[in-house]
Amino acid sequence: MKILIAEDQAISREVLVKMLSGLCQIEAFGSGQEALKAFEVAFEKSEPFQMMILDVSMPGMSGIDLLKAIRAYEHKKDLPKEDRAKTLMFTSYADKDTVISCYRAGCDDYAIKPFNRKVIVEKIKKFGFTIESDSHNEAEGGQEESKEKTMGQMVSDAIADFKRGKIDIPALPNIVQELQDIISSPNASVTDMAKIIENDTAISIKLIIAANSPFYKGVEKTKDVKMAINRLGLDVTQSIVAAIANKGLYETKNASIKSLMDKIWMHSFANAHCAREIAKKVSSMGYEKAYVKGLIHDVGATLLIKNIGDNTPQNADININELINAVFEVHASFGGVLFNKWNFSKDFVNVATLHEWNRYNEKTEQEILIVNLADFLSYKIGYGFFNKEITEISEIESASLLGLTENDITIICEKAEKTVEEASEAFAKF
Ligand SMILES: [Fe+2]
Ligand SMILES: [Fe+2]
């Protein structure tokens, strides 16, 4: 039996291939276009794929567009309906519209990410296929498989709980949007901004502490919120408050994931600083806006990991590697869902949802390109989070679409690396 896989994210593709190895013949592709080509070539050679596993959300040609193209091709070749390649679609966060679109395009079944071996095997059998010997996976040890299932399952359960409203989504980051609204208005004033910040005593105190930290401190000691805003300016104050407000999301009582939460905080903080430096170089928009987007881009991952930590006993054996791979598969779309629920503007939703794509075009919003590039650079300067390989600058599409040369990027990295190190001190105690 031959299965075609289309999944744009390399980490997720590897997870899936590894999961299915030994079960059947697999060919995996990173884009809809490549998958379509391979499907047609195999058909022409009379070695067709019997089944397909397609990721719905892919840049360029989505899984749904790919399936439509394949169904059209099968139709052109007069293939009877029962001989069409059976198709399983994977979506990160099943909303009704997406599922309807999948069925309209001609899928046979769908499942929700993260990938789960047991679910896929069940679907293969449901489609009427028999699987080859499973000796490879058995030899690797059933223990590994059961952990893998647990991590994937834990992530799915956490998403389901958020969806059902069983988990309260922290309201803290609302202040980020409120301050952005103030700054965007032409009459933005120190008084307006101070009013919002002073509503939250904890944030006000932390802002004053941060304003007096070695990185931000002035000649005179900052004593109140207004004084901090007057000295730092509206933009810098906004980014400090955003960092303070977000930092709370990274707290955990579970010691097993404490270092993971610290790591994703530093990754987000580094992304913010890289985004700010990139925006200074290329953008007409306020660079603090880019900073805030960088800071929150992985909030989907943060809240999923935090929730799993909160619901796992202290001494439980958490397989960190499998946890972050499972979270990786869903964090971007889940982040988009969170910002929608928080009633944040569309630009936040888009950055969260699309920042991991590896293909963009001239129409892509600049903020998405900036955060995508900032993500690569944060890995480069030593603050990576997921199991991603460091990518060559020449291969990063967002860098070329932003018109940045390798030399520009080297300078951006140097500046960001220095400020991340120095500025992180200001937030270390919060
Ligand atoms: Fe991400
Ligand atoms: Fe990231």
Short mmCIF file of C-alpha atoms and ligand atoms in Angstrom, two decimals:
data_model
loop_
_atom_site.label_atom_id
_atom_site.label_comp_id
_atom_site.label_asym_id
_atom_site.label_seq_id
_atom_site.Cartn_x
_atom_site.Cartn_y
_atom_site.Cartn_z
CA MET A 1 0.00 0.00 0.00
CA LYS A 2 1.27 3.42 -0.96
CA ILE A 3 0.48 6.56 0.97
CA LEU A 4 1.16 10.11 -0.16
CA ILE A 5 1.75 12.66 2.55
CA ALA A 6 1.58 16.42 2.05
CA GLU A 7 2.70 18.47 5.05
CA ASP A 8 4.59 21.74 4.75
CA GLN A 9 6.29 21.72 8.16
CA ALA A 10 9.47 19.65 8.20
CA ILE A 11 9.19 18.70 11.89
CA SER A 12 5.60 17.49 11.51
CA ARG A 13 6.47 15.65 8.29
CA GLU A 14 9.26 13.78 10.04
CA VAL A 15 7.01 12.88 12.97
CA LEU A 16 4.40 11.49 10.59
CA VAL A 17 6.87 9.54 8.46
CA LYS A 18 8.46 8.03 11.55
CA MET A 19 5.05 7.15 12.94
CA LEU A 20 4.04 5.25 9.80
CA SER A 21 7.35 3.68 8.87
CA GLY A 22 7.08 -0.07 8.55
CA LEU A 23 3.32 0.08 8.10
CA CYS A 24 3.23 0.84 4.40
CA GLN A 25 5.11 2.59 1.62
CA ILE A 26 5.26 6.33 2.24
CA GLU A 27 6.22 9.30 0.12
CA ALA A 28 6.15 12.67 1.83
CA PHE A 29 6.11 16.13 0.24
CA GLY A 30 6.52 19.63 1.63
CA SER A 31 4.12 21.43 -0.71
CA GLY A 32 0.84 20.90 -2.51
CA GLN A 33 2.46 21.42 -5.90
CA GLU A 34 5.12 18.75 -5.33
CA ALA A 35 2.51 16.32 -4.03
CA LEU A 36 0.24 16.89 -7.03
CA LYS A 37 3.11 16.29 -9.45
CA ALA A 38 4.11 13.09 -7.64
CA PHE A 39 0.52 11.88 -7.63
CA GLU A 40 0.21 12.33 -11.40
CA VAL A 41 3.58 10.75 -12.15
CA ALA A 42 2.76 7.71 -10.03
CA PHE A 43 -0.61 7.38 -11.75
CA GLU A 44 0.94 7.58 -15.23
CA LYS A 45 3.44 4.90 -14.26
CA SER A 46 0.57 2.67 -13.06
CA GLU A 47 1.96 2.78 -9.55
CA PRO A 48 -0.77 4.94 -8.02
CA PHE A 49 -1.14 6.06 -4.43
CA GLN A 50 -4.02 4.33 -2.71
CA MET A 51 -4.24 6.78 0.11
CA MET A 52 -3.31 10.36 0.98
CA ILE A 53 -2.77 12.15 4.25
CA LEU A 54 -3.01 15.89 3.68
CA ASP A 55 -2.43 18.85 5.92
CA VAL A 56 -5.24 21.35 5.37
CA SER A 57 -3.20 24.45 6.09
CA MET A 58 -0.26 24.85 3.72
CA PRO A 59 1.08 27.99 2.05
CA GLY A 60 0.63 28.30 -1.71
CA MET A 61 -1.57 25.31 -2.46
CA SER A 62 -3.58 24.31 0.60
CA GLY A 63 -4.52 20.71 1.33
CA ILE A 64 -8.05 21.47 0.16
CA ASP A 65 -6.84 22.94 -3.15
CA LEU A 66 -4.51 19.98 -3.61
CA LEU A 67 -7.35 17.53 -3.06
CA LYS A 68 -9.59 19.42 -5.51
CA ALA A 69 -6.81 19.24 -8.12
CA ILE A 70 -6.32 15.51 -7.53
CA ARG A 71 -10.05 14.79 -7.69
CA ALA A 72 -10.22 16.74 -10.95
CA TYR A 73 -7.29 14.72 -12.31
CA GLU A 74 -8.91 11.42 -11.30
CA HIS A 75 -12.12 12.57 -12.96
CA LYS A 76 -10.24 13.43 -16.15
CA LYS A 77 -8.75 9.94 -16.12
CA ASP A 78 -12.26 8.41 -15.79
CA LEU A 79 -11.36 6.73 -12.54
CA PRO A 80 -14.42 5.18 -10.89
CA LYS A 81 -15.28 6.77 -7.54
CA GLU A 82 -14.43 3.62 -5.58
CA ASP A 83 -10.89 3.58 -7.03
CA ARG A 84 -10.05 7.16 -6.05
CA ALA A 85 -7.25 7.62 -3.55
CA LYS A 86 -8.74 7.51 -0.06
CA THR A 87 -8.01 10.79 1.65
CA LEU A 88 -7.53 11.66 5.28
CA MET A 89 -7.27 15.38 5.99
CA PHE A 90 -5.54 16.72 9.08
CA THR A 91 -6.52 20.07 10.51
CA SER A 92 -5.09 21.82 13.53
CA TYR A 93 -8.30 23.15 14.93
CA ALA A 94 -11.47 21.77 13.43
CA ASP A 95 -14.04 24.45 12.89
CA LYS A 96 -17.20 23.52 11.06
CA ASP A 97 -16.38 25.50 7.92
CA THR A 98 -13.02 23.82 7.43
CA VAL A 99 -14.49 20.35 7.83
CA ILE A 100 -17.27 21.16 5.35
CA SER A 101 -14.70 22.46 2.85
CA CYS A 102 -12.67 19.24 3.22
CA TYR A 103 -15.69 17.07 2.43
CA ARG A 104 -16.73 19.33 -0.45
CA ALA A 105 -13.27 18.93 -1.93
CA GLY A 106 -13.69 15.16 -1.78
CA CYS A 107 -12.01 13.92 1.38
CA ASP A 108 -13.07 10.62 2.94
CA ASP A 109 -12.31 11.42 6.54
CA TYR A 110 -10.61 13.99 8.71
CA ALA A 111 -8.72 14.08 11.99
CA ILE A 112 -7.37 16.74 14.28
CA LYS A 113 -3.68 17.36 14.88
CA PRO A 114 -1.37 16.48 16.53
CA PHE A 115 -0.81 13.31 14.52
CA ASN A 116 -1.72 10.19 16.42
CA ARG A 117 -0.52 6.82 15.20
CA LYS A 118 -3.46 4.91 16.59
CA VAL A 119 -5.95 7.22 14.89
CA ILE A 120 -4.17 6.91 11.53
CA VAL A 121 -3.96 3.10 11.74
CA GLU A 122 -7.69 2.96 12.52
CA LYS A 123 -8.48 5.16 9.52
CA ILE A 124 -6.29 3.05 7.22
CA LYS A 125 -8.20 -0.05 8.30
CA LYS A 126 -11.53 1.76 7.99
CA PHE A 127 -10.66 2.57 4.38
CA GLY A 128 -10.32 -1.19 3.85
CA PHE A 129 -6.54 -1.46 3.60
CA THR A 130 -4.43 -4.01 5.37
CA ILE A 131 -1.18 -2.77 6.81
CA GLU A 132 2.17 -4.41 6.38
CA SER A 133 4.15 -5.87 9.27
CA ASP A 134 4.49 -3.50 12.19
CA SER A 135 7.72 -5.13 13.33
CA HIS A 136 9.79 -1.95 12.99
CA ASN A 137 7.76 -0.07 15.54
CA GLU A 138 7.45 -3.05 17.80
CA ALA A 139 11.21 -3.47 17.74
CA GLU A 140 11.63 0.19 18.70
CA GLY A 141 9.63 -0.60 21.76
CA GLY A 142 5.96 -0.27 22.55
CA GLN A 143 6.95 2.00 25.39
CA GLU A 144 8.03 4.76 23.05
CA GLU A 145 4.79 4.56 21.17
CA SER A 146 2.65 4.77 24.27
CA LYS A 147 4.48 7.93 25.39
CA GLU A 148 4.08 9.45 21.96
CA LYS A 149 0.36 8.83 22.10
CA THR A 150 0.14 10.32 25.55
CA MET A 151 1.86 13.57 24.57
CA GLY A 152 -0.20 13.97 21.40
CA GLN A 153 -3.32 13.05 23.31
CA MET A 154 -2.52 15.51 26.10
CA VAL A 155 -2.16 18.30 23.56
CA SER A 156 -5.45 17.32 21.87
CA ASP A 157 -7.19 17.20 25.23
CA ALA A 158 -5.87 20.63 26.20
CA ILE A 159 -7.16 22.11 22.94
CA ALA A 160 -10.54 20.44 23.43
CA ASP A 161 -10.74 21.84 26.97
CA PHE A 162 -9.98 25.36 25.73
CA LYS A 163 -12.58 24.94 23.02
CA ARG A 164 -15.25 23.78 25.44
CA GLY A 165 -14.46 26.67 27.75
CA LYS A 166 -13.29 24.27 30.46
CA ILE A 167 -10.06 26.23 30.77
CA ASP A 168 -10.16 29.93 31.41
CA ILE A 169 -8.01 31.78 28.97
CA PRO A 170 -5.91 34.28 30.91
CA ALA A 171 -7.17 37.81 30.30
CA LEU A 172 -3.86 39.47 31.07
CA PRO A 173 -2.70 40.36 27.58
CA ASN A 174 -5.74 42.62 26.94
CA ILE A 175 -3.64 45.54 28.08
CA VAL A 176 -1.39 44.92 25.07
CA GLN A 177 -4.24 45.62 22.66
CA GLU A 178 -5.52 48.56 24.73
CA LEU A 179 -2.13 50.26 24.63
CA GLN A 180 -1.77 49.57 20.93
CA ASP A 181 -5.13 51.25 20.30
CA ILE A 182 -3.99 54.32 22.25
CA ILE A 183 -0.69 54.54 20.41
CA SER A 184 -2.39 54.18 17.04
CA SER A 185 -4.63 57.16 17.70
CA PRO A 186 -3.22 60.49 16.50
CA ASN A 187 -3.94 62.15 19.86
CA ALA A 188 -2.12 59.56 21.96
CA SER A 189 -1.17 61.10 25.27
CA VAL A 190 0.88 60.17 28.30
CA THR A 191 -2.18 60.70 30.50
CA ASP A 192 -4.32 58.24 28.49
CA MET A 193 -1.64 55.63 28.59
CA ALA A 194 -0.94 56.12 32.29
CA LYS A 195 -4.65 55.72 33.02
CA ILE A 196 -4.73 52.27 31.44
CA ILE A 197 -1.53 51.08 33.06
CA GLU A 198 -2.50 52.42 36.49
CA ASN A 199 -5.67 50.33 36.36
CA ASP A 200 -3.43 47.37 36.94
CA THR A 201 -1.41 47.86 40.11
CA ALA A 202 0.85 44.85 39.59
CA ILE A 203 1.82 45.96 36.10
CA SER A 204 2.34 49.55 37.28
CA ILE A 205 4.76 48.46 39.98
CA LYS A 206 6.63 46.19 37.61
CA LEU A 207 6.87 48.96 35.02
CA ILE A 208 8.50 51.23 37.59
CA ILE A 209 10.92 48.46 38.62
CA ALA A 210 11.80 47.77 34.96
CA ALA A 211 12.22 51.50 34.28
CA ASN A 212 14.83 51.61 37.05
CA SER A 213 16.68 48.47 35.90
CA PRO A 214 20.20 48.93 34.52
CA PHE A 215 19.03 48.61 30.90
CA TYR A 216 16.24 51.21 31.04
CA LYS A 217 17.26 53.44 33.94
CA GLY A 218 17.54 57.21 33.61
CA VAL A 219 19.55 59.84 35.43
CA GLU A 220 16.80 60.34 37.95
CA LYS A 221 14.99 57.55 39.76
CA THR A 222 11.58 56.82 38.18
CA LYS A 223 8.92 57.09 40.86
CA ASP A 224 5.59 56.67 39.08
CA VAL A 225 3.95 55.46 35.88
CA LYS A 226 3.67 58.92 34.33
CA MET A 227 7.33 59.62 34.98
CA ALA A 228 8.23 56.30 33.35
CA ILE A 229 6.15 57.05 30.24
CA ASN A 230 7.48 60.62 29.99
CA ARG A 231 11.05 59.41 30.05
CA LEU A 232 10.80 56.19 28.05
CA GLY A 233 8.24 57.42 25.52
CA LEU A 234 4.90 55.86 24.58
CA ASP A 235 6.38 53.22 22.28
CA VAL A 236 9.04 51.85 24.59
CA THR A 237 6.61 51.90 27.52
CA GLN A 238 4.15 49.89 25.45
CA SER A 239 6.74 47.23 24.72
CA ILE A 240 7.86 47.00 28.36
CA VAL A 241 4.26 46.66 29.52
CA ALA A 242 3.64 44.02 26.85
CA ALA A 243 6.65 42.05 28.10
CA ILE A 244 5.51 42.35 31.73
CA ALA A 245 1.91 41.38 30.90
CA ASN A 246 3.07 38.39 28.88
CA LYS A 247 5.64 37.19 31.37
CA GLY A 248 2.82 36.03 33.66
CA LEU A 249 1.76 33.47 31.07
CA TYR A 250 5.09 31.70 31.42
CA GLU A 251 4.73 30.91 35.09
CA THR A 252 4.22 27.30 36.10
CA LYS A 253 4.01 25.37 39.32
CA ASN A 254 5.22 22.20 37.64
CA ALA A 255 8.98 21.81 38.05
CA SER A 256 9.23 19.39 35.08
CA ILE A 257 8.24 22.07 32.62
CA LYS A 258 9.73 25.09 34.37
CA SER A 259 12.84 25.13 32.19
CA LEU A 260 10.69 24.68 29.09
CA MET A 261 8.60 27.71 30.03
CA ASP A 262 11.75 29.74 30.69
CA LYS A 263 13.07 28.68 27.31
CA ILE A 264 9.95 29.68 25.39
CA TRP A 265 9.90 33.00 27.24
CA MET A 266 13.46 33.72 26.15
CA HIS A 267 12.59 32.57 22.62
CA SER A 268 9.63 34.98 22.50
CA PHE A 269 11.68 37.78 24.03
CA ALA A 270 14.45 37.20 21.48
CA ASN A 271 11.94 37.09 18.63
CA ALA A 272 10.56 40.45 19.84
CA HIS A 273 14.02 42.03 19.83
CA CYS A 274 14.89 40.60 16.42
CA ALA A 275 11.51 41.80 15.08
CA ARG A 276 12.19 45.28 16.42
CA GLU A 277 15.62 45.42 14.76
CA ILE A 278 14.22 44.12 11.47
CA ALA A 279 11.37 46.67 11.58
CA LYS A 280 13.85 49.49 12.23
CA LYS A 281 15.64 48.51 9.03
CA VAL A 282 12.72 47.86 6.70
CA SER A 283 9.48 49.12 8.03
CA SER A 284 7.47 52.27 7.93
CA MET A 285 5.35 50.97 10.78
CA GLY A 286 6.23 51.65 14.39
CA TYR A 287 8.90 49.19 15.37
CA GLU A 288 7.38 48.67 18.83
CA LYS A 289 4.40 47.19 17.03
CA ALA A 290 6.71 44.59 15.54
CA TYR A 291 8.21 44.01 18.99
CA VAL A 292 4.80 43.21 20.49
CA LYS A 293 3.97 40.82 17.65
CA GLY A 294 7.27 39.05 18.15
CA LEU A 295 6.60 38.75 21.84
CA ILE A 296 3.24 37.06 21.39
CA HIS A 297 3.79 35.01 18.22
CA ASP A 298 4.05 31.65 20.04
CA VAL A 299 1.36 32.28 22.65
CA GLY A 300 -0.51 29.20 21.41
CA ALA A 301 2.47 27.03 22.34
CA THR A 302 2.94 28.80 25.67
CA LEU A 303 -0.62 28.25 26.83
CA LEU A 304 -0.74 24.63 25.67
CA ILE A 305 2.47 23.73 27.50
CA LYS A 306 1.42 25.68 30.58
CA ASN A 307 -1.92 23.89 30.66
CA ILE A 308 -0.33 20.47 30.28
CA GLY A 309 2.11 21.32 33.07
CA ASP A 310 -0.68 22.51 35.35
CA ASN A 311 -2.60 19.28 34.79
CA THR A 312 0.30 16.87 35.21
CA PRO A 313 1.51 15.64 38.59
CA GLN A 314 4.84 17.13 39.70
CA ASN A 315 6.76 13.86 39.48
CA ALA A 316 5.19 12.67 36.20
CA ASP A 317 7.60 11.63 33.49
CA ILE A 318 7.04 14.17 30.70
CA ASN A 319 8.81 13.40 27.45
CA ILE A 320 9.76 16.98 26.62
CA ASN A 321 10.86 16.22 23.09
CA GLU A 322 7.60 14.58 22.14
CA LEU A 323 5.62 17.27 23.92
CA ILE A 324 7.20 20.09 21.95
CA ASN A 325 6.84 18.22 18.65
CA ALA A 326 3.14 17.66 19.34
CA VAL A 327 2.71 21.30 20.38
CA PHE A 328 4.57 22.48 17.28
CA GLU A 329 1.98 20.87 15.00
CA VAL A 330 -0.88 22.90 16.40
CA HIS A 331 0.53 26.00 18.08
CA ALA A 332 0.16 28.46 15.20
CA SER A 333 -3.50 27.86 14.44
CA PHE A 334 -4.28 27.54 18.13
CA GLY A 335 -2.61 30.92 18.71
CA GLY A 336 -4.87 32.41 16.02
CA VAL A 337 -7.91 30.98 17.77
CA LEU A 338 -6.79 32.50 21.08
CA PHE A 339 -6.41 35.99 19.62
CA ASN A 340 -9.84 35.69 18.05
CA LYS A 341 -11.28 34.74 21.42
CA TRP A 342 -9.47 37.64 23.05
CA ASN A 343 -11.04 39.92 20.41
CA PHE A 344 -7.63 41.11 19.28
CA SER A 345 -7.41 42.73 15.87
CA LYS A 346 -6.87 40.69 12.71
CA ASP A 347 -3.14 41.53 12.53
CA PHE A 348 -2.51 39.63 15.79
CA VAL A 349 -4.55 36.66 14.57
CA ASN A 350 -2.63 36.57 11.29
CA VAL A 351 0.81 36.77 12.85
CA ALA A 352 -0.01 33.93 15.24
CA THR A 353 -1.55 31.75 12.52
CA LEU A 354 0.89 32.30 9.66
CA HIS A 355 4.30 32.94 11.26
CA GLU A 356 5.57 29.37 10.69
CA TRP A 357 4.91 29.23 6.96
CA ASN A 358 7.89 28.77 4.70
CA ARG A 359 6.34 30.28 1.56
CA TYR A 360 5.09 33.84 1.28
CA ASN A 361 4.57 36.31 -1.54
CA GLU A 362 4.58 40.04 -2.23
CA LYS A 363 1.07 40.35 -0.83
CA THR A 364 1.98 38.92 2.58
CA GLU A 365 1.62 41.48 5.35
CA GLN A 366 4.95 42.90 6.40
CA GLU A 367 4.41 42.05 10.08
CA ILE A 368 4.10 38.36 9.25
CA LEU A 369 7.33 38.45 7.23
CA ILE A 370 9.09 40.29 10.07
CA VAL A 371 8.01 37.82 12.75
CA ASN A 372 8.80 34.83 10.51
CA LEU A 373 12.31 36.14 9.88
CA ALA A 374 12.69 37.12 13.54
CA ASP A 375 11.85 33.53 14.45
CA PHE A 376 14.67 32.17 12.28
CA LEU A 377 17.06 34.76 13.71
CA SER A 378 16.14 33.96 17.31
CA TYR A 379 17.32 30.38 16.63
CA LYS A 380 20.47 31.75 15.04
CA ILE A 381 21.39 33.84 18.08
CA GLY A 382 20.84 30.93 20.44
CA TYR A 383 17.23 31.31 21.58
CA GLY A 384 15.49 28.58 19.59
CA PHE A 385 12.62 26.63 21.03
CA PHE A 386 11.22 23.90 18.76
CA ASN A 387 13.38 21.22 17.15
CA LYS A 388 14.05 23.31 14.08
CA GLU A 389 17.32 23.25 12.21
CA ILE A 390 19.10 26.58 11.77
CA THR A 391 18.30 27.75 8.24
CA GLU A 392 20.70 29.46 5.84
CA ILE A 393 19.76 33.11 5.39
CA SER A 394 19.67 32.67 1.60
CA GLU A 395 16.89 30.11 2.02
CA ILE A 396 14.62 32.30 4.14
CA GLU A 397 11.96 33.70 1.86
CA SER A 398 10.78 36.38 4.28
CA ALA A 399 14.30 37.86 4.32
CA SER A 400 14.39 38.27 0.55
CA LEU A 401 10.80 39.58 0.40
CA LEU A 402 11.79 42.20 2.98
CA GLY A 403 14.76 43.09 0.78
CA LEU A 404 17.40 42.31 3.40
CA THR A 405 20.93 41.28 2.48
CA GLU A 406 23.04 38.81 4.43
CA ASN A 407 25.04 41.76 5.72
CA ASP A 408 21.88 43.49 7.00
CA ILE A 409 20.94 40.30 8.79
CA THR A 410 24.33 39.94 10.42
CA ILE A 411 24.01 43.47 11.82
CA ILE A 412 20.43 42.83 12.98
CA CYS A 413 21.54 39.65 14.76
CA GLU A 414 24.41 41.41 16.50
CA LYS A 415 22.19 44.21 17.77
CA ALA A 416 19.39 41.88 18.86
CA GLU A 417 21.74 39.49 20.62
CA LYS A 418 23.18 42.31 22.69
CA THR A 419 19.83 43.80 23.72
CA VAL A 420 18.23 40.43 24.50
CA GLU A 421 21.02 39.70 26.93
CA GLU A 422 20.92 43.10 28.60
CA ALA A 423 17.17 43.78 28.57
CA SER A 424 16.12 40.33 29.78
CA GLU A 425 17.61 41.26 33.17
CA ALA A 426 14.88 43.87 33.59
CA PHE A 427 12.20 41.17 33.49
CA ALA A 428 14.06 38.37 35.22
CA LYS A 429 12.38 38.89 38.58
CA PHE A 430 8.79 39.08 37.30
FE FE B 1 5.97 29.38 16.23
FE FE B 2 8.72 31.01 17.54
#
